Amino acid sequence: MEPYLEIWRPSGREVAVLTERPVTIGRGLDTALRLSDDAEVSRLHAVIEKVTSGWSVRDLGSRNGTYVNAERILGERVLRPDDEIQVGGVRMFFRAEDVAGSLTVTRSLSRAPVLTRREQAVLQALCRPVALGDMFTEPASVRQMAVALRVTETAVKYHLNNLYEKFGIAGVGDRRRVRLANEALRHGAIAVSEMISAIQDHPVETPRGVDPIPSRTPSGAATAPPRRGGGGESAGARGA
């Protein structure tokens, strides 16, 4: 598999295959990846290029900085599979086969694995905020999924572990949920159009004390469904 960038702009998702040539990022006319509509991005902001150990991203003295996995970098940072790069309001994911020294591994899949009905339901609950919210929305937390599916958190964790295995998501920690959601969307395991239709027909109600999973109004704006008891205010879902 050729390494590539999975780019999430406000307008949607794009893919840029990486070659031997450096990829300059910025608002300038001469940049390879131009982000002209983002005022937080410098004219020549950063560069992604091939190095001896693989691929790296380097900040080019930008005004607002370049971030890898939510950490601002100083100079150059070698990239690992599934690293998240943020430049201004745009985030990108570095996708590549595992390389020597990587701490996390995502097995390359040509198609989505076969899932049970319950695994499919858990995956839809996990991906709902990512598929229907803005590009910075985290996947649903274990508690949010348990509430939405009316099962225990232990049951959700059991099915998540099966999904990690089927999608080849190794490692530990909450970032596995993010990587699982990205892999599910990338391989078409989740049908976004069907999710939108189902949400409009059957919005999820959430008890007090649990952040609801956001849904979409017919106009396309991300909103949170009302809580039980008629309270009109609710916060957008963020993964724990």
Tab-separated table of N, CA, C and O in Angstrom, residues 129 137 144 206-207 209-215 222-227 231-238:
chain	number	residue	atom	x	y	z
A	129	PRO	N	-20.940	9.978	15.805
A	129	PRO	CA	-20.469	11.373	15.895
A	129	PRO	C	-19.479	11.740	14.801
A	129	PRO	O	-19.483	12.862	14.299
A	137	THR	N	-15.046	16.072	15.810
A	137	THR	CA	-15.811	15.283	16.754
A	137	THR	C	-15.132	13.951	17.016
A	137	THR	O	-14.719	13.261	16.101
A	144	GLN	N	-21.555	6.251	26.240
A	144	GLN	CA	-22.540	6.734	25.275
A	144	GLN	C	-23.075	5.597	24.409
A	144	GLN	O	-24.263	5.529	24.129
A	206	THR	N	-31.372	10.282	25.588
A	206	THR	CA	-30.267	10.049	26.513
A	206	THR	C	-30.660	10.491	27.912
A	206	THR	O	-31.192	11.584	28.087
A	207	PRO	N	-30.403	9.659	28.933
A	207	PRO	CA	-30.724	10.055	30.301
A	207	PRO	C	-29.832	11.170	30.787
A	207	PRO	O	-28.765	11.410	30.235
A	209	GLY	N	-27.106	13.232	32.756
A	209	GLY	CA	-25.784	12.862	33.224
A	209	GLY	C	-24.918	12.221	32.173
A	209	GLY	O	-23.749	11.954	32.426
A	210	VAL	N	-25.468	11.951	30.975
A	210	VAL	CA	-24.699	11.356	29.887
A	210	VAL	C	-24.740	12.287	28.696
A	210	VAL	O	-25.815	12.684	28.258
A	211	ASP	N	-23.575	12.663	28.175
A	211	ASP	CA	-23.544	13.501	26.977
A	211	ASP	C	-24.141	12.738	25.811
A	211	ASP	O	-23.705	11.629	25.503
A	212	PRO	N	-25.141	13.308	25.137
A	212	PRO	CA	-25.772	12.588	24.030
A	212	PRO	C	-24.897	12.545	22.801
A	212	PRO	O	-24.049	13.407	22.592
A	213	ILE	N	-25.100	11.516	21.966
A	213	ILE	CA	-24.407	11.423	20.685
A	213	ILE	C	-25.110	12.363	19.720
A	213	ILE	O	-26.317	12.318	19.575
A	214	PRO	N	-24.392	13.265	19.024
A	214	PRO	CA	-25.031	14.240	18.168
A	214	PRO	C	-25.704	13.613	16.962
A	214	PRO	O	-25.287	12.566	16.481
A	215	SER	N	-26.749	14.263	16.470
A	215	SER	CA	-27.425	13.835	15.250
A	215	SER	C	-27.474	15.018	14.310
A	215	SER	O	-26.985	16.101	14.616
A	222	ALA	N	-25.236	19.696	12.677
A	222	ALA	CA	-25.107	18.705	13.736
A	222	ALA	C	-25.764	19.228	14.993
A	222	ALA	O	-25.523	20.345	15.430
A	223	THR	N	-26.649	18.417	15.597
A	223	THR	CA	-27.320	18.801	16.829
A	223	THR	C	-27.337	17.606	17.749
A	223	THR	O	-27.114	16.474	17.333
A	224	ALA	N	-27.630	17.845	19.024
A	224	ALA	CA	-27.750	16.753	19.970
A	224	ALA	C	-29.218	16.469	20.206
A	224	ALA	O	-30.022	17.399	20.319
A	225	PRO	N	-29.640	15.204	20.288
A	225	PRO	CA	-31.036	14.876	20.532
A	225	PRO	C	-31.441	15.294	21.926
A	225	PRO	O	-30.607	15.386	22.827
A	226	PRO	N	-32.729	15.594	22.153
A	226	PRO	CA	-33.190	16.035	23.469
A	226	PRO	C	-33.054	14.936	24.499
A	226	PRO	O	-33.154	13.741	24.195
A	227	ARG	N	-32.803	15.332	25.757
A	227	ARG	CA	-32.735	14.374	26.847
A	227	ARG	C	-34.136	14.042	27.328
A	227	ARG	O	-35.093	14.741	27.053
A	231	GLY	N	-35.804	18.524	28.732
A	231	GLY	CA	-34.793	19.557	28.795
A	231	GLY	C	-34.274	19.866	27.421
A	231	GLY	O	-33.878	18.981	26.689
A	232	GLY	N	-34.246	21.121	27.004
A	232	GLY	CA	-33.896	21.465	25.651
A	232	GLY	C	-32.416	21.606	25.411
A	232	GLY	O	-31.973	21.613	24.285
A	233	GLU	N	-31.631	21.747	26.474
A	233	GLU	CA	-30.209	22.004	26.295
A	233	GLU	C	-29.439	20.695	26.379
A	233	GLU	O	-29.704	19.849	27.226
A	234	SER	N	-28.467	20.531	25.499
A	234	SER	CA	-27.608	19.362	25.551
A	234	SER	C	-26.313	19.667	24.888
A	234	SER	O	-26.239	20.472	23.964
A	235	ALA	N	-25.258	19.042	25.324
A	235	ALA	CA	-23.918	19.318	24.805
A	235	ALA	C	-23.571	18.297	23.743
A	235	ALA	O	-24.042	17.171	23.750
A	236	GLY	N	-22.691	18.695	22.817
A	236	GLY	CA	-22.228	17.769	21.771
A	236	GLY	C	-21.387	16.667	22.381
A	236	GLY	O	-20.741	16.832	23.398
A	237	ALA	N	-21.419	15.510	21.739
A	237	ALA	CA	-20.703	14.337	22.264
A	237	ALA	C	-19.220	14.457	22.043
A	237	ALA	O	-18.785	14.849	20.981
A	238	ARG	N	-18.456	14.125	23.037
A	238	ARG	CA	-16.995	14.054	22.922
A	238	ARG	C	-16.549	12.771	23.567
A	238	ARG	O	-17.006	12.396	24.644
